[in-house]
Each structure stands twice: as C-alpha cells, then as structure tokens.
PDB file of C-alpha atoms in Angstrom:
ATOM      1  CA  MET A   1      28.781  -8.539   8.962  1.00  0.00           C
ATOM      2  CA  SER A   2      25.868  -5.964   9.521  1.00  0.00           C
ATOM      3  CA  VAL A   3      22.053  -7.243   9.513  1.00  0.00           C
ATOM      4  CA  LEU A   4      18.716  -5.543   9.427  1.00  0.00           C
ATOM      5  CA  LYS A   5      16.217  -6.949  11.419  1.00  0.00           C
ATOM      6  CA  LEU A   6      13.280  -6.468   9.091  1.00  0.00           C
ATOM      7  CA  GLY A   7       9.158  -6.913  10.130  1.00  0.00           C
ATOM      8  CA  ILE A   8       6.694  -8.368   8.059  1.00  0.00           C
ATOM      9  CA  PRO A   9       3.243  -7.980   8.770  1.00  0.00           C
ATOM     10  CA  LYS A  10       1.228 -11.642   9.420  1.00  0.00           C
ATOM     11  CA  GLY A  11      -2.313 -12.029   8.214  1.00  0.00           C
ATOM     12  CA  SER A  12      -4.459  -9.951   5.309  1.00  0.00           C
ATOM     13  CA  LEU A  13      -1.009  -8.011   4.120  1.00  0.00           C
ATOM     14  CA  GLU A  14       1.254 -11.020   4.318  1.00  0.00           C
ATOM     15  CA  ASP A  15       1.287 -12.479   0.797  1.00  0.00           C
ATOM     16  CA  ALA A  16       1.105  -9.260  -0.814  1.00  0.00           C
ATOM     17  CA  THR A  17       4.250  -7.454   1.273  1.00  0.00           C
ATOM     18  CA  ILE A  18       5.806 -10.474   0.255  1.00  0.00           C
ATOM     19  CA  ALA A  19       5.147 -10.471  -3.690  1.00  0.00           C
ATOM     20  CA  LEU A  20       6.118  -7.274  -3.389  1.00  0.00           C
ATOM     21  CA  PHE A  21       9.681  -7.638  -1.680  1.00  0.00           C
ATOM     22  CA  ASP A  22      10.059 -10.349  -4.685  1.00  0.00           C
ATOM     23  CA  LYS A  23       9.082  -7.521  -7.164  1.00  0.00           C
ATOM     24  CA  SER A  24      11.884  -4.774  -5.816  1.00  0.00           C
ATOM     25  CA  GLY A  25      14.247  -7.770  -5.655  1.00  0.00           C
ATOM     26  CA  TRP A  26      14.114  -9.897  -2.060  1.00  0.00           C
ATOM     27  CA  GLN A  27      12.371 -13.405  -2.755  1.00  0.00           C
ATOM     28  CA  ILE A  28      11.287 -14.249   0.886  1.00  0.00           C
ATOM     29  CA  LYS A  29      10.330 -17.662   1.223  1.00  0.00           C
ATOM     30  CA  LEU A  30       8.052 -18.763   4.188  1.00  0.00           C
ATOM     31  CA  ALA A  31       8.131 -22.479   6.141  1.00  0.00           C
ATOM     32  CA  SER A  32       5.170 -23.677   7.626  1.00  0.00           C
ATOM     33  CA  ARG A  33       4.268 -22.835  11.196  1.00  0.00           C
ATOM     34  CA  ASN A  34       7.544 -20.880  11.138  1.00  0.00           C
ATOM     35  CA  TYR A  35       7.777 -17.015  12.411  1.00  0.00           C
ATOM     36  CA  PHE A  36      11.497 -16.468  10.438  1.00  0.00           C
ATOM     37  CA  PRO A  37      11.422 -16.528   6.730  1.00  0.00           C
ATOM     38  CA  GLU A  38      14.593 -16.768   4.244  1.00  0.00           C
ATOM     39  CA  VAL A  39      15.291 -14.309   2.327  1.00  0.00           C
ATOM     40  CA  ASP A  40      18.145 -14.366  -0.169  1.00  0.00           C
ATOM     41  CA  ASP A  41      20.114 -11.430   1.064  1.00  0.00           C
ATOM     42  CA  LYS A  42      22.733 -11.928   3.940  1.00  0.00           C
ATOM     43  CA  GLU A  43      21.910  -8.424   4.878  1.00  0.00           C
ATOM     44  CA  LEU A  44      18.536  -8.577   5.918  1.00  0.00           C
ATOM     45  CA  SER A  45      16.520 -10.735   8.874  1.00  0.00           C
ATOM     46  CA  CYS A  46      12.915 -11.365   8.529  1.00  0.00           C
ATOM     47  CA  SER A  47      10.710 -12.208  11.581  1.00  0.00           C
ATOM     48  CA  ILE A  48       6.664 -12.746  11.343  1.00  0.00           C
ATOM     49  CA  CYS A  49       4.765 -10.526  12.686  1.00  0.00           C
ATOM     50  CA  ARG A  50       0.874  -9.178  13.604  1.00  0.00           C
ATOM     51  CA  PRO A  51       0.638  -5.329  12.146  1.00  0.00           C
ATOM     52  CA  GLN A  52      -1.004  -4.350  15.456  1.00  0.00           C
ATOM     53  CA  GLU A  53       2.057  -4.866  17.339  1.00  0.00           C
ATOM     54  CA  MET A  54       4.384  -4.183  14.557  1.00  0.00           C
ATOM     55  CA  SER A  55       4.923  -0.627  15.813  1.00  0.00           C
ATOM     56  CA  ARG A  56       5.775  -1.701  19.331  1.00  0.00           C
ATOM     57  CA  TYR A  57       8.868  -3.762  18.115  1.00  0.00           C
ATOM     58  CA  VAL A  58       9.916  -1.382  16.473  1.00  0.00           C
ATOM     59  CA  GLU A  59      10.074   1.468  18.820  1.00  0.00           C
ATOM     60  CA  SER A  60      11.762  -1.259  21.418  1.00  0.00           C
ATOM     61  CA  GLY A  61      14.229  -2.253  19.006  1.00  0.00           C
ATOM     62  CA  MET A  62      13.682  -5.822  18.503  1.00  0.00           C
ATOM     63  CA  LEU A  63      13.193  -4.586  15.204  1.00  0.00           C
ATOM     64  CA  ASP A  64      15.480  -2.238  13.221  1.00  0.00           C
ATOM     65  CA  ALA A  65      12.098  -1.709  10.292  1.00  0.00           C
ATOM     66  CA  GLY A  66       9.293  -3.164   9.623  1.00  0.00           C
ATOM     67  CA  ILE A  67       5.831  -3.008   7.032  1.00  0.00           C
ATOM     68  CA  THR A  68       2.645  -2.296   8.937  1.00  0.00           C
ATOM     69  CA  GLY A  69      -0.374   0.374   8.985  1.00  0.00           C
ATOM     70  CA  LYS A  70      -0.628   3.955   9.750  1.00  0.00           C
ATOM     71  CA  ASP A  71      -3.785   2.762  11.666  1.00  0.00           C
ATOM     72  CA  TRP A  72      -1.469   0.720  14.350  1.00  0.00           C
ATOM     73  CA  THR A  73       1.216   3.166  14.416  1.00  0.00           C
ATOM     74  CA  GLN A  74      -1.261   6.063  15.402  1.00  0.00           C
ATOM     75  CA  GLU A  75      -3.462   3.018  17.716  1.00  0.00           C
ATOM     76  CA  ASN A  76      -0.210   2.236  19.380  1.00  0.00           C
ATOM     77  CA  GLU A  77       1.322   6.214  19.735  1.00  0.00           C
ATOM     78  CA  SER A  78       4.542   4.848  18.768  1.00  0.00           C
ATOM     79  CA  ASP A  79       7.681   7.062  18.726  1.00  0.00           C
ATOM     80  CA  ILE A  80       9.316   5.335  15.007  1.00  0.00           C
ATOM     81  CA  GLU A  81       9.875   7.021  12.140  1.00  0.00           C
ATOM     82  CA  VAL A  82       7.677   6.857   8.828  1.00  0.00           C
ATOM     83  CA  ILE A  83      10.535   6.106   5.919  1.00  0.00           C
ATOM     84  CA  ALA A  84       7.688   5.260   3.286  1.00  0.00           C
ATOM     85  CA  ASP A  85       4.158   5.243   2.202  1.00  0.00           C
ATOM     86  CA  LEU A  86       3.822   1.849   0.679  1.00  0.00           C
ATOM     87  CA  VAL A  87      -0.143   2.258  -1.073  1.00  0.00           C
ATOM     88  CA  TYR A  88      -1.186  -1.175  -1.007  1.00  0.00           C
ATOM     89  CA  SER A  89      -3.473  -3.700   0.099  1.00  0.00           C
ATOM     90  CA  LYS A  90      -5.035  -7.340  -0.011  1.00  0.00           C
ATOM     91  CA  VAL A  91      -7.602  -6.340  -2.491  1.00  0.00           C
ATOM     92  CA  SER A  92      -6.913  -2.941  -4.315  1.00  0.00           C
ATOM     93  CA  LYS A  93      -3.862  -0.251  -4.528  1.00  0.00           C
ATOM     94  CA  LYS A  94      -5.925   2.258  -2.382  1.00  0.00           C
ATOM     95  CA  PRO A  95      -5.476   3.228   1.278  1.00  0.00           C
ATOM     96  CA  THR A  96      -8.205   1.031   3.837  1.00  0.00           C
ATOM     97  CA  ARG A  97     -10.666   3.472   5.439  1.00  0.00           C
ATOM     98  CA  TRP A  98     -11.766   2.434   9.188  1.00  0.00           C
ATOM     99  CA  VAL A  99     -15.850   3.416   9.137  1.00  0.00           C
ATOM    100  CA  ILE A 100     -18.558   4.394  11.791  1.00  0.00           C
ATOM    101  CA  ALA A 101     -21.294   1.647  10.792  1.00  0.00           C
ATOM    102  CA  VAL A 102     -24.794   0.944  12.177  1.00  0.00           C
ATOM    103  CA  PRO A 103     -27.507  -1.338  11.784  1.00  0.00           C
ATOM    104  CA  GLY A 104     -29.325  -0.530   8.677  1.00  0.00           C
ATOM    105  CA  ASP A 105     -32.457   0.060   9.992  1.00  0.00           C
ATOM    106  CA  SER A 106     -30.594   2.317  12.821  1.00  0.00           C
ATOM    107  CA  GLU A 107     -32.453   6.206  13.113  1.00  0.00           C
ATOM    108  CA  ILE A 108     -28.580   6.850  13.804  1.00  0.00           C
ATOM    109  CA  THR A 109     -27.167   9.101  10.784  1.00  0.00           C
ATOM    110  CA  ARG A 110     -24.978  11.002  12.280  1.00  0.00           C
ATOM    111  CA  VAL A 111     -21.812  10.751  14.049  1.00  0.00           C
ATOM    112  CA  GLU A 112     -23.304  13.110  16.925  1.00  0.00           C
ATOM    113  CA  GLN A 113     -26.027  10.950  17.742  1.00  0.00           C
ATOM    114  CA  LEU A 114     -23.886   8.354  19.010  1.00  0.00           C
ATOM    115  CA  ASP A 115     -23.421   9.765  22.684  1.00  0.00           C
ATOM    116  CA  GLY A 116     -24.098   7.887  25.437  1.00  0.00           C
ATOM    117  CA  LYS A 117     -23.866   5.037  22.427  1.00  0.00           C
ATOM    118  CA  ARG A 118     -21.934   1.586  23.277  1.00  0.00           C
ATOM    119  CA  ILE A 119     -18.907   0.766  19.849  1.00  0.00           C
ATOM    120  CA  ALA A 120     -16.912  -2.287  19.670  1.00  0.00           C
ATOM    121  CA  THR A 121     -13.656  -1.373  17.719  1.00  0.00           C
ATOM    122  CA  GLU A 122     -10.159  -3.325  17.476  1.00  0.00           C
ATOM    123  CA  LEU A 123      -8.619   0.807  17.184  1.00  0.00           C
ATOM    124  CA  VAL A 124      -9.717   1.704  20.677  1.00  0.00           C
ATOM    125  CA  ASN A 125      -7.204   4.330  21.474  1.00  0.00           C
ATOM    126  CA  VAL A 126      -8.037   6.227  17.868  1.00  0.00           C
ATOM    127  CA  THR A 127     -12.219   5.922  18.318  1.00  0.00           C
ATOM    128  CA  GLN A 128     -11.261   7.396  21.759  1.00  0.00           C
ATOM    129  CA  LYS A 129      -9.505  10.423  20.203  1.00  0.00           C
ATOM    130  CA  PHE A 130     -11.929  11.124  18.170  1.00  0.00           C
ATOM    131  CA  PHE A 131     -15.289  11.186  19.513  1.00  0.00           C
ATOM    132  CA  LYS A 132     -13.131  12.967  22.373  1.00  0.00           C
ATOM    133  CA  GLU A 133     -12.334  15.932  20.328  1.00  0.00           C
ATOM    134  CA  ARG A 134     -15.824  16.177  19.364  1.00  0.00           C
ATOM    135  CA  GLY A 135     -17.010  16.223  23.233  1.00  0.00           C
ATOM    136  CA  LEU A 136     -19.095  13.130  22.610  1.00  0.00           C
ATOM    137  CA  ASN A 137     -19.241  10.362  25.447  1.00  0.00           C
ATOM    138  CA  VAL A 138     -19.442   7.019  24.546  1.00  0.00           C
ATOM    139  CA  ASP A 139     -18.767   3.534  25.950  1.00  0.00           C
ATOM    140  CA  ILE A 140     -15.617   2.338  23.538  1.00  0.00           C
ATOM    141  CA  THR A 141     -15.087  -1.746  23.631  1.00  0.00           C
ATOM    142  CA  PHE A 142     -12.353  -3.386  22.441  1.00  0.00           C
ATOM    143  CA  SER A 143     -13.531  -6.090  20.038  1.00  0.00           C
ATOM    144  CA  TRP A 144     -11.681  -9.458  18.989  1.00  0.00           C
ATOM    145  CA  GLY A 145     -12.406 -10.060  15.438  1.00  0.00           C
ATOM    146  CA  ALA A 146     -15.954 -10.550  14.152  1.00  0.00           C
ATOM    147  CA  THR A 147     -16.895  -6.637  14.961  1.00  0.00           C
ATOM    148  CA  GLU A 148     -20.180  -6.593  12.613  1.00  0.00           C
ATOM    149  CA  ALA A 149     -21.848  -9.817  14.191  1.00  0.00           C
ATOM    150  CA  LYS A 150     -21.392  -7.556  17.588  1.00  0.00           C
ATOM    151  CA  VAL A 151     -23.609  -4.762  16.754  1.00  0.00           C
ATOM    152  CA  VAL A 152     -25.613  -7.392  14.621  1.00  0.00           C
ATOM    153  CA  SER A 153     -26.527  -9.208  17.872  1.00  0.00           C
ATOM    154  CA  GLY A 154     -26.900  -5.810  19.540  1.00  0.00           C
ATOM    155  CA  LEU A 155     -24.646  -6.049  21.886  1.00  0.00           C
ATOM    156  CA  CYS A 156     -23.325  -2.542  20.929  1.00  0.00           C
ATOM    157  CA  ASP A 157     -24.888   0.040  18.840  1.00  0.00           C
ATOM    158  CA  ALA A 158     -22.345   0.987  16.048  1.00  0.00           C
ATOM    159  CA  ILE A 159     -18.819  -0.372  15.388  1.00  0.00           C
ATOM    160  CA  VAL A 160     -15.326   1.269  14.212  1.00  0.00           C
ATOM    161  CA  GLU A 161     -14.016  -1.076  11.656  1.00  0.00           C
ATOM    162  CA  VAL A 162     -11.667  -1.569   8.429  1.00  0.00           C
ATOM    163  CA  THR A 163     -13.010  -1.694   4.986  1.00  0.00           C
ATOM    164  CA  GLU A 164     -11.906  -1.755   1.480  1.00  0.00           C
ATOM    165  CA  THR A 165     -14.538  -2.561  -0.273  1.00  0.00           C
ATOM    166  CA  GLU A 166     -17.854  -1.932   2.072  1.00  0.00           C
ATOM    167  CA  SER A 167     -18.743  -5.835   1.156  1.00  0.00           C
ATOM    168  CA  THR A 168     -18.491  -7.119   4.414  1.00  0.00           C
ATOM    169  CA  ILE A 169     -20.278  -4.355   5.769  1.00  0.00           C
ATOM    170  CA  ARG A 170     -22.992  -4.231   3.601  1.00  0.00           C
ATOM    171  CA  ALA A 171     -23.139  -8.452   4.350  1.00  0.00           C
ATOM    172  CA  HIS A 172     -24.193  -7.752   7.696  1.00  0.00           C
ATOM    173  CA  GLY A 173     -26.735  -5.458   6.868  1.00  0.00           C
ATOM    174  CA  LEU A 174     -25.257  -2.708   7.996  1.00  0.00           C
ATOM    175  CA  ARG A 175     -24.820   0.641   7.284  1.00  0.00           C
ATOM    176  CA  VAL A 176     -21.696   3.043   7.048  1.00  0.00           C
ATOM    177  CA  ILE A 177     -22.510   7.039   8.703  1.00  0.00           C
ATOM    178  CA  TYR A 178     -18.874   8.127   8.805  1.00  0.00           C
ATOM    179  CA  GLU A 179     -15.354   7.661   7.533  1.00  0.00           C
ATOM    180  CA  MET A 180     -13.366   8.266  10.601  1.00  0.00           C
ATOM    181  CA  MET A 181      -9.979   7.719   8.751  1.00  0.00           C
ATOM    182  CA  GLN A 182      -7.770   6.501   6.300  1.00  0.00           C
ATOM    183  CA  SER A 183      -4.964   4.153   6.378  1.00  0.00           C
ATOM    184  CA  ASN A 184      -2.076   3.107   3.936  1.00  0.00           C
ATOM    185  CA  THR A 185       0.846   0.653   4.886  1.00  0.00           C
ATOM    186  CA  GLN A 186       4.130   2.439   5.426  1.00  0.00           C
ATOM    187  CA  LEU A 187       7.634   0.946   6.366  1.00  0.00           C
ATOM    188  CA  ILE A 188       8.855   2.546   9.841  1.00  0.00           C
ATOM    189  CA  ALA A 189      11.624   2.322  11.213  1.00  0.00           C
ATOM    190  CA  ASN A 190      13.409   2.492  14.937  1.00  0.00           C
ATOM    191  CA  LYS A 191      15.076   5.827  15.919  1.00  0.00           C
ATOM    192  CA  ALA A 192      17.889   4.395  16.865  1.00  0.00           C
ATOM    193  CA  SER A 193      18.937   2.303  14.588  1.00  0.00           C
ATOM    194  CA  LEU A 194      18.778   5.595  11.778  1.00  0.00           C
ATOM    195  CA  GLN A 195      21.901   6.891  13.516  1.00  0.00           C
ATOM    196  CA  ASP A 196      23.730   3.925  12.180  1.00  0.00           C
ATOM    197  CA  PRO A 197      24.745   4.637   9.101  1.00  0.00           C
ATOM    198  CA  TRP A 198      24.708   1.575   7.272  1.00  0.00           C
ATOM    199  CA  LYS A 199      21.714   1.004   8.363  1.00  0.00           C
ATOM    200  CA  ARG A 200      19.888   3.917   7.621  1.00  0.00           C
ATOM    201  CA  GLU A 201      21.344   3.348   3.850  1.00  0.00           C
ATOM    202  CA  LYS A 202      19.581  -0.080   3.781  1.00  0.00           C
ATOM    203  CA  ILE A 203      16.394   1.244   4.673  1.00  0.00           C
ATOM    204  CA  GLU A 204      16.466   3.516   2.495  1.00  0.00           C
ATOM    205  CA  ASN A 205      17.647   1.582  -0.269  1.00  0.00           C
ATOM    206  CA  ILE A 206      14.764  -0.944   0.672  1.00  0.00           C
ATOM    207  CA  ALA A 207      12.003   1.926   0.579  1.00  0.00           C
ATOM    208  CA  MET A 208      13.158   3.310  -3.266  1.00  0.00           C
ATOM    209  CA  LEU A 209      12.867  -0.078  -4.335  1.00  0.00           C
ATOM    210  CA  LEU A 210      10.230  -0.760  -2.481  1.00  0.00           C
ATOM    211  CA  GLN A 211       8.560   2.542  -3.843  1.00  0.00           C
ATOM    212  CA  GLY A 212       9.894   1.548  -7.718  1.00  0.00           C
ATOM    213  CA  ALA A 213       8.053  -1.067  -7.519  1.00  0.00           C
ATOM    214  CA  LEU A 214       4.360  -0.015  -6.563  1.00  0.00           C
ATOM    215  CA  ARG A 215       5.278   3.047  -9.384  1.00  0.00           C
ATOM    216  CA  ALA A 216       5.379   0.494 -12.011  1.00  0.00           C
ATOM    217  CA  ASP A 217       2.375  -1.004 -11.464  1.00  0.00           C
ATOM    218  CA  ARG A 218      -0.156  -1.176 -13.993  1.00  0.00           C
ATOM    219  CA  ILE A 219       2.911   0.581 -16.462  1.00  0.00           C
ATOM    220  CA  VAL A 220       4.067  -0.583 -19.585  1.00  0.00           C
ATOM    221  CA  GLY A 221       6.624   0.349 -21.577  1.00  0.00           C
ATOM    222  CA  LEU A 222       5.983   0.188 -25.160  1.00  0.00           C
ATOM    223  CA  LYS A 223       8.977   0.224 -28.520  1.00  0.00           C
ATOM    224  CA  MET A 224       8.219   0.398 -32.006  1.00  0.00           C
ATOM    225  CA  ASN A 225       9.864   1.472 -35.108  1.00  0.00           C
ATOM    226  CA  VAL A 226       8.446   4.688 -37.115  1.00  0.00           C
ATOM    227  CA  SER A 227      10.084   6.051 -40.316  1.00  0.00           C
ATOM    228  CA  LYS A 228      11.187   9.882 -40.140  1.00  0.00           C
ATOM    229  CA  GLU A 229       7.784  11.257 -42.722  1.00  0.00           C
ATOM    230  CA  ASN A 230       5.627   9.765 -40.074  1.00  0.00           C
ATOM    231  CA  LEU A 231       7.747  10.835 -36.604  1.00  0.00           C
ATOM    232  CA  GLU A 232       5.828  13.588 -35.207  1.00  0.00           C
ATOM    233  CA  THR A 233       2.473  12.103 -35.662  1.00  0.00           C
ATOM    234  CA  VAL A 234       3.375   9.162 -33.528  1.00  0.00           C
ATOM    235  CA  ILE A 235       5.419  11.144 -31.023  1.00  0.00           C
ATOM    236  CA  ASN A 236       2.183  13.607 -30.105  1.00  0.00           C
ATOM    237  CA  MET A 237       0.115  10.727 -29.940  1.00  0.00           C
ATOM    238  CA  LEU A 238       2.511   9.678 -26.793  1.00  0.00           C
ATOM    239  CA  PRO A 239       1.456  10.496 -23.440  1.00  0.00           C
ATOM    240  CA  SER A 240       4.543   9.717 -21.370  1.00  0.00           C
ATOM    241  CA  LEU A 241       6.236  10.382 -17.699  1.00  0.00           C
ATOM    242  CA  HIS A 242       8.499  12.048 -19.446  1.00  0.00           C
ATOM    243  CA  ALA A 243       9.723  13.222 -23.354  1.00  0.00           C
ATOM    244  CA  PRO A 244       9.967   9.333 -25.208  1.00  0.00           C
ATOM    245  CA  THR A 245      13.339   8.526 -26.030  1.00  0.00           C
ATOM    246  CA  VAL A 246      14.529   8.277 -30.028  1.00  0.00           C
ATOM    247  CA  ALA A 247      16.861   6.606 -31.103  1.00  0.00           C
ATOM    248  CA  GLN A 248      18.085   6.759 -34.947  1.00  0.00           C
ATOM    249  CA  LEU A 249      18.261   3.156 -36.620  1.00  0.00           C
ATOM    250  CA  TYR A 250      21.696   2.635 -37.841  1.00  0.00           C
ATOM    251  CA  LYS A 251      21.902   3.805 -41.645  1.00  0.00           C
ATOM    252  CA  GLN A 252      18.206   4.701 -42.140  1.00  0.00           C
ATOM    253  CA  GLU A 253      15.462   6.955 -42.289  1.00  0.00           C
ATOM    254  CA  TRP A 254      13.375   5.017 -39.273  1.00  0.00           C
ATOM    255  CA  PHE A 255      13.944   5.811 -35.571  1.00  0.00           C
ATOM    256  CA  SER A 256      13.735   3.222 -32.833  1.00  0.00           C
ATOM    257  CA  VAL A 257      10.398   5.187 -29.866  1.00  0.00           C
ATOM    258  CA  GLU A 258      10.270   3.943 -26.366  1.00  0.00           C
ATOM    259  CA  THR A 259       7.921   5.422 -23.903  1.00  0.00           C
ATOM    260  CA  VAL A 260       6.371   4.657 -20.431  1.00  0.00           C
ATOM    261  CA  ILE A 261       2.114   4.860 -20.432  1.00  0.00           C
ATOM    262  CA  SER A 262      -0.700   3.216 -18.025  1.00  0.00           C
ATOM    263  CA  GLU A 263      -1.748  -0.440 -18.798  1.00  0.00           C
ATOM    264  CA  HIS A 264      -4.856   0.951 -19.437  1.00  0.00           C
ATOM    265  CA  GLN A 265      -4.131   2.832 -22.418  1.00  0.00           C
ATOM    266  CA  VAL A 266      -2.634   0.686 -24.240  1.00  0.00           C
ATOM    267  CA  ARG A 267      -5.956  -0.939 -26.300  1.00  0.00           C
ATOM    268  CA  ASP A 268      -6.733   2.836 -27.412  1.00  0.00           C
ATOM    269  CA  LEU A 269      -3.218   3.895 -28.410  1.00  0.00           C
ATOM    270  CA  VAL A 270      -1.479   0.658 -30.224  1.00  0.00           C
ATOM    271  CA  PRO A 271      -4.330   0.763 -32.696  1.00  0.00           C
ATOM    272  CA  LYS A 272      -4.024   4.797 -33.150  1.00  0.00           C
ATOM    273  CA  LEU A 273      -0.210   4.701 -33.444  1.00  0.00           C
ATOM    274  CA  LYS A 274      -0.673   1.474 -36.090  1.00  0.00           C
ATOM    275  CA  LYS A 275      -2.326   3.682 -38.272  1.00  0.00           C
ATOM    276  CA  GLY A 276      -0.414   6.304 -37.504  1.00  0.00           C
ATOM    277  CA  GLY A 277       2.610   4.533 -38.783  1.00  0.00           C
ATOM    278  CA  ALA A 278       4.013   3.029 -36.418  1.00  0.00           C
ATOM    279  CA  GLU A 279       5.637  -0.573 -37.023  1.00  0.00           C
ATOM    280  CA  GLY A 280       6.700  -3.823 -34.787  1.00  0.00           C
ATOM    281  CA  ILE A 281       5.050  -2.546 -31.774  1.00  0.00           C
ATOM    282  CA  ILE A 282       6.594  -4.220 -28.503  1.00  0.00           C
ATOM    283  CA  GLU A 283       4.483  -3.675 -25.144  1.00  0.00           C
ATOM    284  CA  TYR A 284       6.790  -4.961 -21.888  1.00  0.00           C
ATOM    285  CA  SER A 285       6.013  -4.932 -18.460  1.00  0.00           C
ATOM    286  CA  LEU A 286       7.957  -3.011 -15.864  1.00  0.00           C
ATOM    287  CA  ASN A 287       9.489  -4.394 -12.234  1.00  0.00           C
ATOM    288  CA  LYS A 288      10.412  -0.856 -10.895  1.00  0.00           C
ATOM    289  CA  VAL A 289      10.018   2.620 -12.173  1.00  0.00           C
ATOM    290  CA  ILE A 290      12.925   4.729 -10.042  1.00  0.00           C
TER     291      ILE A 290
END
C-alpha cells in the first residue's frame, strides 16, 4: 500500500495545524516527546518538523509534502512546488508580517538610514536580498531567538522580526519602520513525488479539504420556513455565496429556505428575517465549504 509522508510544523503553528486537519477529516494524535504522531489514515505517515527546516526535507524527498511558511521556503530557496496557500496562524486568520523595527527613541525612521548599521534576524537570506536590492550595505547577524532583546540591549541597531499583532515588539519599546514582507502558511510538495499519480491525487485532495475547512471558518448555514406570501421579502434579505436553496414543503403553501452567510451577519439578520415572516429559523456550523 502506498503511503504519503507528510510534515506537520512544530511550534507556534502545531496546534492550529492539527486543529485544521481535524476539521478537514484527519485526527492527528501527538504523543509526548514523539516526533511521529498517529493519524487515522493508513495512507498517511506524519512527522513533526520545525517549519524553518520543512522545505529542505520536502525538497530532498525525505517528505512528500509538508506545511510551512512562505517565509521559510523563500529563506531556504527551496526547489519545491507550492500546492496551496493556507492563511491561518496561532492568533488570527491573516498573513504574518516580517517587519523592520528600531528602538522607540531611535532617530531612524526610514530604511535608507540603516545603511552601515547592524541588524539581527532569523531570516538572514531574505533580509540580505532585501537590502542588497536597495543598494544598502548592512551587517546582518543570525539571531537564535529573543531578537527584540538584542536591539534593546544595544547589540544591534535594528531587527527584522515576524509579528502578527506587534504586541511583543511594542512591549519591548520598539517601533516598526517598515513592513518587509508578508507570509502565510503553505502546503508544499516534493516535485518528484508529484510525478507519482497516486501521491499527486492524495496531496491535491488534502489541499482541497484543508482549504474547504478554512473557507468554512466563521461561516454558518441558515435554514427557515417561509410562507408563499413572504417568500420574496425573505429572499431579498439573504446574502449568499450563491442563490439560496428554496424547496416547497409537502402539500403546503410554505417553503424551506436555506443559505450560507458570514457568522457576523447572523445577529443583525435573524431578527429581520423573523419580522419578515420567517419561522423555525435554524443556524448550524459548517466544517467545510468546497
């Protein structure tokens, strides 16, 4: 039996990734100090890897596919295939940002003023390329972590750091002067693995279901009964991905109306639907929208 080797990112994305797979139909169970979790799919073999290294393992063929950040794929200059963008993170559903930050009391306000300065970052290659393209000569050093503290203590003049909310950066008294790049999670695959028809189909099916689960986030279904005389009024109130589904109830002048809407619209819409003549309104969650 064929088995697909899949990499799951360790660290901040680990729990969010496992939760996303659970919503997509796969249960991945972690064991303490075990880098090879169980998965309820005999066609999958999972490994836990640092996202910084994931693209290297996928490129080498040690893994057929994996979940990692666009930033680390670019940092490693990996020769892989991007199968799908999966915009999710540990905090929000937005892309993360790599920013250039300086001390709050620094006179530096523009990227050009960093010429000749020292910069600490974990994203060395991408940062070097960024400044080289702008003709700026900077001294870039690799940071193993606690990057914000390095600029606070005077070990460097600026940092390039990843952030979602900037809360940690602000907590250290730093000020963002430039957004260098945005990054999001991606499903990547080994190019040789994609030449295998079975593996390609398995990877593409995983991508489809993961994207479907993300698409369903914060979206709900609404179902209600509406009399014939109120049908047009209610239909005109409904936002929808497509036209709502309408079916006549058996031997009655009433209709069942069903639609899909954003979760935040429900609180304002349901009272209006009730006033418009809708009855038996049911709201239900969605796992996937394909």
